[in-house]
PDB file of C-alpha atoms and ligand atoms in Angstrom:
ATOM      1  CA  UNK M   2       0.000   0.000   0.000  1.00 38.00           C
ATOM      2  CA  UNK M   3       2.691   2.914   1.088  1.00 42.00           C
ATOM      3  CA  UNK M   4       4.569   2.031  -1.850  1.00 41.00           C
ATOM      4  CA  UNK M   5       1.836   2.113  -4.241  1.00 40.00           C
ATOM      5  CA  UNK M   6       1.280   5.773  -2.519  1.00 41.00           C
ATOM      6  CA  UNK M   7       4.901   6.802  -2.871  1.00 41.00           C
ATOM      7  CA  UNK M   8       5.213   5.869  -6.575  1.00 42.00           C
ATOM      8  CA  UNK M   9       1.803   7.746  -7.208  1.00 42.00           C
ATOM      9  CA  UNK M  10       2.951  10.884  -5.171  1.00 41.00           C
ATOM     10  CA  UNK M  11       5.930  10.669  -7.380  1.00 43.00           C
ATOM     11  CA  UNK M  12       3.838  10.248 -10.851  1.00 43.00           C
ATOM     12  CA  UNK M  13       1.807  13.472  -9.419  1.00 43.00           C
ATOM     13  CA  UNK M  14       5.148  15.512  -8.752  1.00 42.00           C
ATOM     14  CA  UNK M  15       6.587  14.345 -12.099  1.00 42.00           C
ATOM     15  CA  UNK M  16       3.072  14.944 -13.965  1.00 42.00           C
ATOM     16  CA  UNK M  17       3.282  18.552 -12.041  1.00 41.00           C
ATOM     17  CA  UNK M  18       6.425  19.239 -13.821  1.00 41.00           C
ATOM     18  CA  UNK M  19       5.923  18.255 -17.045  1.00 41.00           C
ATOM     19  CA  UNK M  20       3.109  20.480 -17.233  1.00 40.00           C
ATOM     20  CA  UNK M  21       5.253  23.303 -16.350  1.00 40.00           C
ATOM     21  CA  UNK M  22       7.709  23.115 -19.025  1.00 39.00           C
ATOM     22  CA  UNK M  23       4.885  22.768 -21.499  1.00 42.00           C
ATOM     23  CA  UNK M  24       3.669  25.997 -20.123  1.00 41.00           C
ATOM     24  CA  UNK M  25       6.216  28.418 -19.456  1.00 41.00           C
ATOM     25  CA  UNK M  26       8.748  27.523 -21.636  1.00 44.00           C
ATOM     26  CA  UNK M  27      10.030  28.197 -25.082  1.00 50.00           C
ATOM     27  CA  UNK M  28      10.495  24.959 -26.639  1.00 51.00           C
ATOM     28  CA  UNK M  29      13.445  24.294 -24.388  1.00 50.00           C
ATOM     29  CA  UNK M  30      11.555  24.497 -21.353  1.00 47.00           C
ATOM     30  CA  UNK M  31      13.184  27.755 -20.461  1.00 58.00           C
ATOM     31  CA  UNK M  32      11.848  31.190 -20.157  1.00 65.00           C
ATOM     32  CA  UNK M  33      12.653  33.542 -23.009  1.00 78.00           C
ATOM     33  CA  UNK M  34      14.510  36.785 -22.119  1.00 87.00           C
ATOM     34  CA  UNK M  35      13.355  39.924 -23.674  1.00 86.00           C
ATOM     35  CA  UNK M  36      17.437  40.447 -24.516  1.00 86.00           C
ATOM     36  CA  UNK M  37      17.178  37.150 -26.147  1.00 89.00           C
ATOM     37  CA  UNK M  38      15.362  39.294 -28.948  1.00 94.00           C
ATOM     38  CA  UNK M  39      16.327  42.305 -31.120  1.00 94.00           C
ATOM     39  CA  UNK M  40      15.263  45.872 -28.970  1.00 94.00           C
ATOM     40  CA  UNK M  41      12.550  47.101 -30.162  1.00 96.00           C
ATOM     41  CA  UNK M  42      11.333  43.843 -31.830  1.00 97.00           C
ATOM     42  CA  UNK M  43       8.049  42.385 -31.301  1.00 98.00           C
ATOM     43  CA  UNK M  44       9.136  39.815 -29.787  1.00 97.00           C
ATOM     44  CA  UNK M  45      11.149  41.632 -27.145  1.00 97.00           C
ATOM     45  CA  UNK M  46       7.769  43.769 -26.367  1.00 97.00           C
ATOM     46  CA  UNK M  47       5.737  40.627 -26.319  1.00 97.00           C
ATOM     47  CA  UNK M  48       8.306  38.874 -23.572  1.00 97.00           C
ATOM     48  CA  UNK M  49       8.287  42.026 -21.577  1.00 96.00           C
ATOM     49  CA  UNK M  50       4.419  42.058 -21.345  1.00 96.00           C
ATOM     50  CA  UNK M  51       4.269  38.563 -20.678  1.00 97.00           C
ATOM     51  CA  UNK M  52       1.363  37.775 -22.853  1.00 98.00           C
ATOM     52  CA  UNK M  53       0.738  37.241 -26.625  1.00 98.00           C
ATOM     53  CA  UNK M  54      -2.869  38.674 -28.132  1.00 98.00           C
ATOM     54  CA  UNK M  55      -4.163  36.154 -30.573  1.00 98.00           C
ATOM     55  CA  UNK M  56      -7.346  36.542 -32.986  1.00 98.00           C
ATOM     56  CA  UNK M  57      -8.654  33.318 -33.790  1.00 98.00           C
ATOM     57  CA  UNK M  58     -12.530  32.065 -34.493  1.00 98.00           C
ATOM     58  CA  UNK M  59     -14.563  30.754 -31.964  1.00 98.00           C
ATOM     59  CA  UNK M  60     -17.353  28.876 -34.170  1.00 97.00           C
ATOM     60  CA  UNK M  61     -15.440  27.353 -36.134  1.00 98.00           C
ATOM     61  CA  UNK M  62     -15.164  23.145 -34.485  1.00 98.00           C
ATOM     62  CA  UNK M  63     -11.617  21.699 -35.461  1.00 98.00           C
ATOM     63  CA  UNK M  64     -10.073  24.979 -35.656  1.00 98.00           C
ATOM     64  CA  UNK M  65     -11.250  27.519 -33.119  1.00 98.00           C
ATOM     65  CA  UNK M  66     -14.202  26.642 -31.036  1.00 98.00           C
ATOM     66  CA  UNK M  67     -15.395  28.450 -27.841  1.00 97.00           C
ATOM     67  CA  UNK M  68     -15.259  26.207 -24.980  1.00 93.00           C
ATOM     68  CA  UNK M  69     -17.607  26.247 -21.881  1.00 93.00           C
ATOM     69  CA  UNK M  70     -14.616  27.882 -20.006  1.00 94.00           C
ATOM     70  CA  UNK M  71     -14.511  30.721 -22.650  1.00 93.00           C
ATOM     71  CA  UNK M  72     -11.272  29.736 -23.858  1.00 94.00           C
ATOM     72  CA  UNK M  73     -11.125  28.700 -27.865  1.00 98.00           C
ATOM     73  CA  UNK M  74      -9.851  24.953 -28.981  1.00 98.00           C
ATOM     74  CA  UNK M  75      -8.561  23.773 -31.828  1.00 98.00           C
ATOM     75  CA  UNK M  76      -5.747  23.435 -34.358  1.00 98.00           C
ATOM     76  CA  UNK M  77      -5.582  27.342 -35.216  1.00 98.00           C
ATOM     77  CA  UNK M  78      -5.584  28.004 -31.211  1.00 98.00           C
ATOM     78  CA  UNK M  79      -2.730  24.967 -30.709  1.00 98.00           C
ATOM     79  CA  UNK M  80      -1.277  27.053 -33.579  1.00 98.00           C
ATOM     80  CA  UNK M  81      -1.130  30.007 -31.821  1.00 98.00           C
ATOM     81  CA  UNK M  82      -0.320  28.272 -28.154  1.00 98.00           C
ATOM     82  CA  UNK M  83       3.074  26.961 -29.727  1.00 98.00           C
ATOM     83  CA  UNK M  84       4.089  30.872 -30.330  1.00 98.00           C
ATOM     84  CA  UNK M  85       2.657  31.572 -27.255  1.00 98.00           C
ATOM     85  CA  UNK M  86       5.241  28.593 -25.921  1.00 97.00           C
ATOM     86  CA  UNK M  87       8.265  29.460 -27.724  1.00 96.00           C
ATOM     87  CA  UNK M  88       7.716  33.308 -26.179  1.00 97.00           C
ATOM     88  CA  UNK M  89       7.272  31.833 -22.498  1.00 96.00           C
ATOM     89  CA  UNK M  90       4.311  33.796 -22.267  1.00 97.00           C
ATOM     90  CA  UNK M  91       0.982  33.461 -21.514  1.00 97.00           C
ATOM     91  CA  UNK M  92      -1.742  33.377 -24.910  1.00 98.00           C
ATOM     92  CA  UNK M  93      -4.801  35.425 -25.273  1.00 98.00           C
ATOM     93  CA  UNK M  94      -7.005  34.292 -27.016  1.00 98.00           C
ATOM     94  CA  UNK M  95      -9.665  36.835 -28.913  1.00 98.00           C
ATOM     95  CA  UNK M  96     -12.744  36.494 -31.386  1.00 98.00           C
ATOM     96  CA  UNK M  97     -11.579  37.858 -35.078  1.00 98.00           C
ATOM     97  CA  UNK M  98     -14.778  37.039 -37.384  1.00 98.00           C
ATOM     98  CA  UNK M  99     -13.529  36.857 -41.257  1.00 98.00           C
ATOM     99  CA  UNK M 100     -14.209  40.176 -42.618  1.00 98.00           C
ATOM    100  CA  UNK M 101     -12.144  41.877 -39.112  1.00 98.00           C
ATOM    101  CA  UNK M 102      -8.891  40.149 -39.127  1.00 98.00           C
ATOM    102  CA  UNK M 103      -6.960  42.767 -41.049  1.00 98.00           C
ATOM    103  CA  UNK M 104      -8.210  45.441 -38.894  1.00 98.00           C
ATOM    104  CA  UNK M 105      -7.571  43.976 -35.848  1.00 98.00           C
ATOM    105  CA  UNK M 106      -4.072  43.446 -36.722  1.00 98.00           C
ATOM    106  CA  UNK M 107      -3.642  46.892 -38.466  1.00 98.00           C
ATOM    107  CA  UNK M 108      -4.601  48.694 -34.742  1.00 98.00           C
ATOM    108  CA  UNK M 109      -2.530  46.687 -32.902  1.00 98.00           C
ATOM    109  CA  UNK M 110      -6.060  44.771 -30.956  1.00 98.00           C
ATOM    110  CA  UNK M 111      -4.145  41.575 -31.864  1.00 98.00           C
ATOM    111  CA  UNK M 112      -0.430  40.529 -32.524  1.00 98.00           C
ATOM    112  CA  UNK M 113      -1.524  37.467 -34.399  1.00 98.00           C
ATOM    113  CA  UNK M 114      -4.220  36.231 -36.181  1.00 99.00           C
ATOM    114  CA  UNK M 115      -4.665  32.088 -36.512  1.00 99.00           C
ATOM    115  CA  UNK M 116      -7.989  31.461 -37.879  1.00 98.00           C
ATOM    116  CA  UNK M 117      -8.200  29.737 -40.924  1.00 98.00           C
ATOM    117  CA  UNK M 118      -7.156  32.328 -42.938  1.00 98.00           C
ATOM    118  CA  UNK M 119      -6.075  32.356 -46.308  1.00 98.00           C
ATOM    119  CA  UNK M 120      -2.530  33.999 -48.215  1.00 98.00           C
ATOM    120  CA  UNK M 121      -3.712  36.416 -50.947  1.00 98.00           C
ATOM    121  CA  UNK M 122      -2.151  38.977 -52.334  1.00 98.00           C
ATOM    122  CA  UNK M 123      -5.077  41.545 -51.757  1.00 98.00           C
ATOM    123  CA  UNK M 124      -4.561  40.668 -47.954  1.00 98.00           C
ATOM    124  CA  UNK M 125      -0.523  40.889 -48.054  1.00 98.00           C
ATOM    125  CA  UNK M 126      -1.129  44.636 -49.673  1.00 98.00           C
ATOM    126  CA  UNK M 127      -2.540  45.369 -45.537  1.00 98.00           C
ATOM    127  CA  UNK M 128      -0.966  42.820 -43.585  1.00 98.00           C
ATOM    128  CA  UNK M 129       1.950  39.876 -43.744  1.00 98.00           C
ATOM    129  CA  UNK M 130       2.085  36.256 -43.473  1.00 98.00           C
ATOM    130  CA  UNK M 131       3.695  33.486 -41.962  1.00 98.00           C
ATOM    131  CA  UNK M 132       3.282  30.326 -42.952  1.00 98.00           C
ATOM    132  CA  UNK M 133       1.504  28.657 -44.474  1.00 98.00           C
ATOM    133  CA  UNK M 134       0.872  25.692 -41.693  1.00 98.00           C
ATOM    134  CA  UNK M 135      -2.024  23.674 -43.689  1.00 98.00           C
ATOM    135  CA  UNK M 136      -3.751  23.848 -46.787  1.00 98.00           C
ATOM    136  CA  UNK M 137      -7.558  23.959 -47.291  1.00 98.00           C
ATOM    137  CA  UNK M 138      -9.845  23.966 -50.120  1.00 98.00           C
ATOM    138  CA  UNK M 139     -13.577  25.998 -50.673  1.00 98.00           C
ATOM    139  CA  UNK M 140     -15.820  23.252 -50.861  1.00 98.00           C
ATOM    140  CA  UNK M 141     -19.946  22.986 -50.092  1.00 98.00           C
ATOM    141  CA  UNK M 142     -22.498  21.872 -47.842  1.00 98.00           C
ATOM    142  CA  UNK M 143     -26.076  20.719 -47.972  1.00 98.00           C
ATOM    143  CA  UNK M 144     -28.760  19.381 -46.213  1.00 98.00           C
ATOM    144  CA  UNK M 145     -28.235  15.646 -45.745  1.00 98.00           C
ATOM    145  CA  UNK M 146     -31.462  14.837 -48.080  1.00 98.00           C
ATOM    146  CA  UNK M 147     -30.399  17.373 -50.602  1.00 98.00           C
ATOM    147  CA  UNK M 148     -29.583  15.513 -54.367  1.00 97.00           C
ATOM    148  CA  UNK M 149     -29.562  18.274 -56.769  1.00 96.00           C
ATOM    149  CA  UNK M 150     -26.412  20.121 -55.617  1.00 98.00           C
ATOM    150  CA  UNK M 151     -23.331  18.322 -55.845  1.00 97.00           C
ATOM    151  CA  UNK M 152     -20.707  21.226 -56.736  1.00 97.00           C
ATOM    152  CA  UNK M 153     -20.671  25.178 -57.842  1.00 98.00           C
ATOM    153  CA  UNK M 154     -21.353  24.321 -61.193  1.00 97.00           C
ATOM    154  CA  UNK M 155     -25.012  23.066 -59.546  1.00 98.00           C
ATOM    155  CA  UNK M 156     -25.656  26.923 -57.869  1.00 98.00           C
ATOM    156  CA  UNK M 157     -26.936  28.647 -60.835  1.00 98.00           C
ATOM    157  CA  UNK M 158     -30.436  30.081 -59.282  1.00 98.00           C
ATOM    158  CA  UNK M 159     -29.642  28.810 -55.801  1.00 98.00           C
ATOM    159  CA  UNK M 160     -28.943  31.048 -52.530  1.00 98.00           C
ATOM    160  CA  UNK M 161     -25.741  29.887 -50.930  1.00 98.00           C
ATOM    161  CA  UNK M 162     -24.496  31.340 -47.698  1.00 98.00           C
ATOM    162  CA  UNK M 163     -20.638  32.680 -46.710  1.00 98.00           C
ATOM    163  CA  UNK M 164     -19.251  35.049 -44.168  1.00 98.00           C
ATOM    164  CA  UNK M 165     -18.240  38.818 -44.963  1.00 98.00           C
ATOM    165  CA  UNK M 166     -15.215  39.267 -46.229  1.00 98.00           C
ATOM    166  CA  UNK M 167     -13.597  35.873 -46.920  1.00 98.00           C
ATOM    167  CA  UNK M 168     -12.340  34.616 -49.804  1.00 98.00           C
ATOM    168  CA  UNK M 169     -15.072  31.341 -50.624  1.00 98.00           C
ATOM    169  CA  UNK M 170     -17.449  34.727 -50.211  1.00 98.00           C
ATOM    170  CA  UNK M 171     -15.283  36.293 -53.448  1.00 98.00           C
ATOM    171  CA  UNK M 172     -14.840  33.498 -55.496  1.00 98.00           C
ATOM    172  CA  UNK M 173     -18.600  32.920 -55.734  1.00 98.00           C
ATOM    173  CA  UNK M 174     -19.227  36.423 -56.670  1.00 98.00           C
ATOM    174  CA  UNK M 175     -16.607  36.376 -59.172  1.00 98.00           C
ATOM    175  CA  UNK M 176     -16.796  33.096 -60.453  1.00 98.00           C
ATOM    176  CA  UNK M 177     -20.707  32.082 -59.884  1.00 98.00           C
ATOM    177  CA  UNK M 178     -22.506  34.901 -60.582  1.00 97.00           C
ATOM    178  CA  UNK M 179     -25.887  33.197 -61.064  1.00 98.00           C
ATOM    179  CA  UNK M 180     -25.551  31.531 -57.298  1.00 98.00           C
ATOM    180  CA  UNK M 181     -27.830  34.233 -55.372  1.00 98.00           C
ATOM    181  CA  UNK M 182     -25.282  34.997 -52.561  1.00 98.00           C
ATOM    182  CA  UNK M 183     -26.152  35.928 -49.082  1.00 98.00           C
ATOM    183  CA  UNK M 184     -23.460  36.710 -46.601  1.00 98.00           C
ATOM    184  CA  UNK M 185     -23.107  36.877 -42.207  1.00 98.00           C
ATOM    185  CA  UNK M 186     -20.295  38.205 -40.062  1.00 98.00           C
ATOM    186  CA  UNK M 187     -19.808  34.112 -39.163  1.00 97.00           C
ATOM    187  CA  UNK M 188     -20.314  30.569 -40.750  1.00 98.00           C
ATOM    188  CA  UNK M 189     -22.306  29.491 -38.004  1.00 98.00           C
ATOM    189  CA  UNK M 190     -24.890  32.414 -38.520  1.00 98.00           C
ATOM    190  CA  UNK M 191     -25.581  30.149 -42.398  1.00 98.00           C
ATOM    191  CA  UNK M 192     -26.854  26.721 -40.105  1.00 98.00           C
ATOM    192  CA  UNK M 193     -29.990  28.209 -39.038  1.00 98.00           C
ATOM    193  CA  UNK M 194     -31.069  29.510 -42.722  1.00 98.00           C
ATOM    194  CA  UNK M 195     -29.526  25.575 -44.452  1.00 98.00           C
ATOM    195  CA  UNK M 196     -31.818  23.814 -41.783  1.00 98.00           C
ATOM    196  CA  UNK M 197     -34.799  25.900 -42.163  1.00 98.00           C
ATOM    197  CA  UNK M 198     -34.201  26.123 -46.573  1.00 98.00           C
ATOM    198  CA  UNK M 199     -33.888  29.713 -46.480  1.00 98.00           C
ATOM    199  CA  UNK M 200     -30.603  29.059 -48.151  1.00 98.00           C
ATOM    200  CA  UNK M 201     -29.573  25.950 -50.644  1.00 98.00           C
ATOM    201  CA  UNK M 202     -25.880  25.389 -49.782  1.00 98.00           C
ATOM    202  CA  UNK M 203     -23.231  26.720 -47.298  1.00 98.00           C
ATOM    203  CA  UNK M 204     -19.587  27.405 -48.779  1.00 98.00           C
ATOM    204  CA  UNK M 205     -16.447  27.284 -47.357  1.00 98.00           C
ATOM    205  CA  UNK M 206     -13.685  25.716 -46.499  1.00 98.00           C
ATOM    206  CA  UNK M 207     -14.148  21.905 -46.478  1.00 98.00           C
ATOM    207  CA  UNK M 208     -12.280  21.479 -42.649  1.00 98.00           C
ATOM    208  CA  UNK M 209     -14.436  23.956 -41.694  1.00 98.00           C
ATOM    209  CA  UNK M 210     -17.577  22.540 -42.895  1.00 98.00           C
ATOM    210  CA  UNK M 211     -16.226  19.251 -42.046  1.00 98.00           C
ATOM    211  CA  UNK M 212     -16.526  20.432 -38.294  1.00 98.00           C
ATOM    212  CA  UNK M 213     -19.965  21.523 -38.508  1.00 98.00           C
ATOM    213  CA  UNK M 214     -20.918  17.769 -40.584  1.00 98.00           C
ATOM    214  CA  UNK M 215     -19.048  15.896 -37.672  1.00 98.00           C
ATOM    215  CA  UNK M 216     -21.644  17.733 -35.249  1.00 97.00           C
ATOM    216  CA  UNK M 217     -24.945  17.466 -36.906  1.00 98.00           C
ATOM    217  CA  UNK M 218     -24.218  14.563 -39.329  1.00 98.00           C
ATOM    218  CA  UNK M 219     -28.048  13.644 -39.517  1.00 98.00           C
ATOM    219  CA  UNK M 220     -28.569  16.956 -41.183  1.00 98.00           C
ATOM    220  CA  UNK M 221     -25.692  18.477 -42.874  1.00 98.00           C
ATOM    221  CA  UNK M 222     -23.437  16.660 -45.521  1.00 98.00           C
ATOM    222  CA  UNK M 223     -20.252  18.211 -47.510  1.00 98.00           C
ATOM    223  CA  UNK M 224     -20.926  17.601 -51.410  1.00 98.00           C
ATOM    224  CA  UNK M 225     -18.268  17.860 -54.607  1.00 96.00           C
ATOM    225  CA  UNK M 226     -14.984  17.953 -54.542  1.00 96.00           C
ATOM    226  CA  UNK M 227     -12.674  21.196 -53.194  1.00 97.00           C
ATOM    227  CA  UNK M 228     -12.570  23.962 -55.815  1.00 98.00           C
ATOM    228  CA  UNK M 229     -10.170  26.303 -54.548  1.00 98.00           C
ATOM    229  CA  UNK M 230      -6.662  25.820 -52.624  1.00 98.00           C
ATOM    230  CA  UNK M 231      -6.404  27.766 -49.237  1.00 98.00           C
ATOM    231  CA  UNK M 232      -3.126  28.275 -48.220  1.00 98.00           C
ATOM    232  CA  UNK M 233      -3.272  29.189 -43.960  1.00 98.00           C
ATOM    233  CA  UNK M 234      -0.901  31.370 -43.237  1.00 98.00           C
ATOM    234  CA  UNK M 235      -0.655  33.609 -39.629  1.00 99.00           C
ATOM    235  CA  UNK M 236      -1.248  37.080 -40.258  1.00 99.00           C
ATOM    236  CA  UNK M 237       0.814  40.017 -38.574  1.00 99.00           C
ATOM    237  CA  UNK M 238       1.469  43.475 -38.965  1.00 98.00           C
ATOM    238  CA  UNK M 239       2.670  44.852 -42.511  1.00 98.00           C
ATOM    239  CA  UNK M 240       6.914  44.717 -43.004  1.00 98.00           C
ATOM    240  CA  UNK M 241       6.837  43.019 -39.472  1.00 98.00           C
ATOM    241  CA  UNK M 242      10.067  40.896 -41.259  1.00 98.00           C
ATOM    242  CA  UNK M 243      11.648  39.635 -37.593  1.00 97.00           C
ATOM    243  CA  UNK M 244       8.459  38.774 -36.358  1.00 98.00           C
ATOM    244  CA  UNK M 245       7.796  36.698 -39.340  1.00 98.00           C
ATOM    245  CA  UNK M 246      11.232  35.411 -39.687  1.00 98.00           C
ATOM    246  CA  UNK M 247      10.183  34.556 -35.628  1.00 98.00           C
ATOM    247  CA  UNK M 248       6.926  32.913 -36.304  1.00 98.00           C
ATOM    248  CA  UNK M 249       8.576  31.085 -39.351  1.00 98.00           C
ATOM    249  CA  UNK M 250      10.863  29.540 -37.467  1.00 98.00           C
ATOM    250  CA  UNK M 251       8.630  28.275 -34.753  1.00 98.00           C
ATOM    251  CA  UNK M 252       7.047  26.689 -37.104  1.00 98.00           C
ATOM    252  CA  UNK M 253       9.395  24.459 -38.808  1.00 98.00           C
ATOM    253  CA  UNK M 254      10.651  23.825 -35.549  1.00 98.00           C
ATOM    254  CA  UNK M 255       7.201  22.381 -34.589  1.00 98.00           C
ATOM    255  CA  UNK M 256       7.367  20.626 -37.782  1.00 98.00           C
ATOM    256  CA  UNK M 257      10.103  18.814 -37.298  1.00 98.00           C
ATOM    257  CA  UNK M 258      10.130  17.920 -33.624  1.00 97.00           C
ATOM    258  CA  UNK M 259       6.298  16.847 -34.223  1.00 97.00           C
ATOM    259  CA  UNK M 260       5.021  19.168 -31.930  1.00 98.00           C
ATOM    260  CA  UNK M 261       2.695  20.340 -35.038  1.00 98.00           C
ATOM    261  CA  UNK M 262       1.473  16.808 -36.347  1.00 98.00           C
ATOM    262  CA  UNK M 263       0.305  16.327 -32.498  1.00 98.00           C
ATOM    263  CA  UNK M 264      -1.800  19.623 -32.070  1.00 98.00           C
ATOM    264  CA  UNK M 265      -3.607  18.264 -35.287  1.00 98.00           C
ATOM    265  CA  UNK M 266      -3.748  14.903 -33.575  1.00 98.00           C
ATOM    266  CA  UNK M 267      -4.978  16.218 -30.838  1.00 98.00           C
ATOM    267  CA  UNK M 268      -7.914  18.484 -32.622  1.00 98.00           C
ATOM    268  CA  UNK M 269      -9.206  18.131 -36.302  1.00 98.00           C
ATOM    269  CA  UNK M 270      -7.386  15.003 -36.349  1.00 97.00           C
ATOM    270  CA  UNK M 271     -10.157  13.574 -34.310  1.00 95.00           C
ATOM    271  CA  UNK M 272     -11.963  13.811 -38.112  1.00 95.00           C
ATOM    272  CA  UNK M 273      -9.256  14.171 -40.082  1.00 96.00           C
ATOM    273  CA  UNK M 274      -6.253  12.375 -41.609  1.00 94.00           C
ATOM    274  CA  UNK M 275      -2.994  13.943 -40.721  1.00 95.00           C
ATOM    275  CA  UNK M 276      -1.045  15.918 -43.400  1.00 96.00           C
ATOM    276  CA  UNK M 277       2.219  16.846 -44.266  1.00 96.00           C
ATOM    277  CA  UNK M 278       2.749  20.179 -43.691  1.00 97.00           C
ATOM    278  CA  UNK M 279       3.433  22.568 -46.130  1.00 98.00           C
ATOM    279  CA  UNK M 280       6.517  23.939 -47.256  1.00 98.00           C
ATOM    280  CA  UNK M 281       6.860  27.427 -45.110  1.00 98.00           C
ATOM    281  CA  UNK M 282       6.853  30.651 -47.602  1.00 98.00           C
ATOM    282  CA  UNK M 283       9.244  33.205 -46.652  1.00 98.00           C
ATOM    283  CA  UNK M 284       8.581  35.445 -49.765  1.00 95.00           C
TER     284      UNK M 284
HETATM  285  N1  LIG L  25      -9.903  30.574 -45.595  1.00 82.27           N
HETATM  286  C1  LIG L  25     -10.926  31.458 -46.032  1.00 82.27           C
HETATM  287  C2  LIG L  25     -10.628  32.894 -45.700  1.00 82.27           C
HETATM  288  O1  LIG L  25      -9.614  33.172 -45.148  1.00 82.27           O
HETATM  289  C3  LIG L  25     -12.278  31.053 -45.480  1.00 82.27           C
HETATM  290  C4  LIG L  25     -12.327  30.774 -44.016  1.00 82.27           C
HETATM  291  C5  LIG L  25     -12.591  31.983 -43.158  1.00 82.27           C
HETATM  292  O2  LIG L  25     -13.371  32.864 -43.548  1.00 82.27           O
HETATM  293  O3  LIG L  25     -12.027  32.000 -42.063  1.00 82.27           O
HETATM  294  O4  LIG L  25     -11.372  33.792 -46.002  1.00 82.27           O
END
């Protein structure tokens, strides 16, 4: 008996610090040092105010979802925590709906955004990019008894629902101008109108439609193949370079040490194959 208690006291203390070099430390397990960083540098500023501000979704399941707590989960927020790590500071998390992100980052609200959001050009004229970290693709979804749409070439004279300002939102206005297109601040704002028929399809991005299939499979399905490629990348302030170099870095690191393939394990991986990551663009 008193052994079994002094091995289990032991587990606990070893348990205990584990959990503090996942916390506080920067890949190493040590604390960064705002010297450790250029002066003046983001990152420096970040270390000496001991937290990170990150914008991320909180609708979105897989990728950013707002737990009961308050505090987001998924692969965009384990995204963002393994910054947060390699800083040895604490992570903020903070809701940045699709057509805000490059406002919240242009006034300084946020010093990241990870929220499945795409590298375009139009975007990189206001902001930069690191990344990408995963690849997505627009794709649809329909009510599960729905037959007659089964890709965009099917949304002539049908009402399909996206979020303000993102880029599935675009390409349907560009490229399927006889889709009737209605639009909400979030994806999640589209579920009520697909259930009820006030609108034919959804579009998206198929992870993030995936997530909402996954949690009302009975009534949503994802249809056609993906039409688009969505390269993620982390957006941060415009000419930021050593911050992006920074965020870069981290993650290859994470890439390579498999800290990235487990916070996709350990989120959309619970519906999703694992990837290889992409290659990192330092353009
Ligand atoms: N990846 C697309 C975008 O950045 C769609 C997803 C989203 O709106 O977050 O606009």
């Amino acid at each position: 008996m008193q052994k079994t208690r002094v091995i289990a006291i032991a587990a606990a203390a070893l348990l205990a610090l584990t959990a503090c070099g996942d916390d506080g430390g920067n890949g190493n397990g040590e604390s960064a040092d705002p010297a450790d960083f250029p002066e003046g540098s983001t990152m420096a500023r970040i270390v000496e105010e001991g937290t990170i501000t990150i914008g991320t979704k909180f609708d979105q399941p897989l990728f950013g979802l707002q737990g009961p707590d308050g505090v987001p989960v998924g692969f965009d927020v384990e995204i963002g925590q393994l910054i947060a790590d390699e800083l040895g500071v604490e992570a903020e998390f903070v809701e940045a709906q699709s057509a805000q992100r490059e406002t919240l980052i242009q006034n300084g609200s946020v010093d990241l955004v990870v929220a499945t959001y795409t590298i375009n050009d139009e975007r990189k004229e206001l902001i930069d990019f690191a990344g990408p970290y995963y690849v997505a693709g627009q794709s649809l979804m329909v009510t599960a008894d729905n037959t007659d749409i089964n890709g965009p070439d099917d949304l002539a004279g049908k009402t399909v629902c996206s979020a303000d300002g993102s880029t599935p939102a675009q390409n349907i206005r560009d490229n399927y101008p006889d889709a009737e297109l209605v639009t909400y601040g979030a994806y999640t704002d589209c579920l009520d109108p697909l259930s009820s028929g006030q609108v034919d399809a959804v579009t998206t991005d198929n992870v993030i439609l995936a997530g909402y299939v996954n949690e009302q499979p009975d009534d949503f399905k994802l249809v056609g193949e993906q039409f688009t490629e969505e390269p993620y990348g982390i957006g941060l302030a415009k000419d930021d370079d050593d911050f992006r170099t920074f965020v870069n870095d981290t993650l290859e690191a994470a890439y390579e040490d498999g800290r990235w393939a487990e916070a996709w394990e350990n989120t959309a991986g619970a519906v999703l194959d694992t990837p290889e990551p992409p290659a990192v663009d330092r353009y």
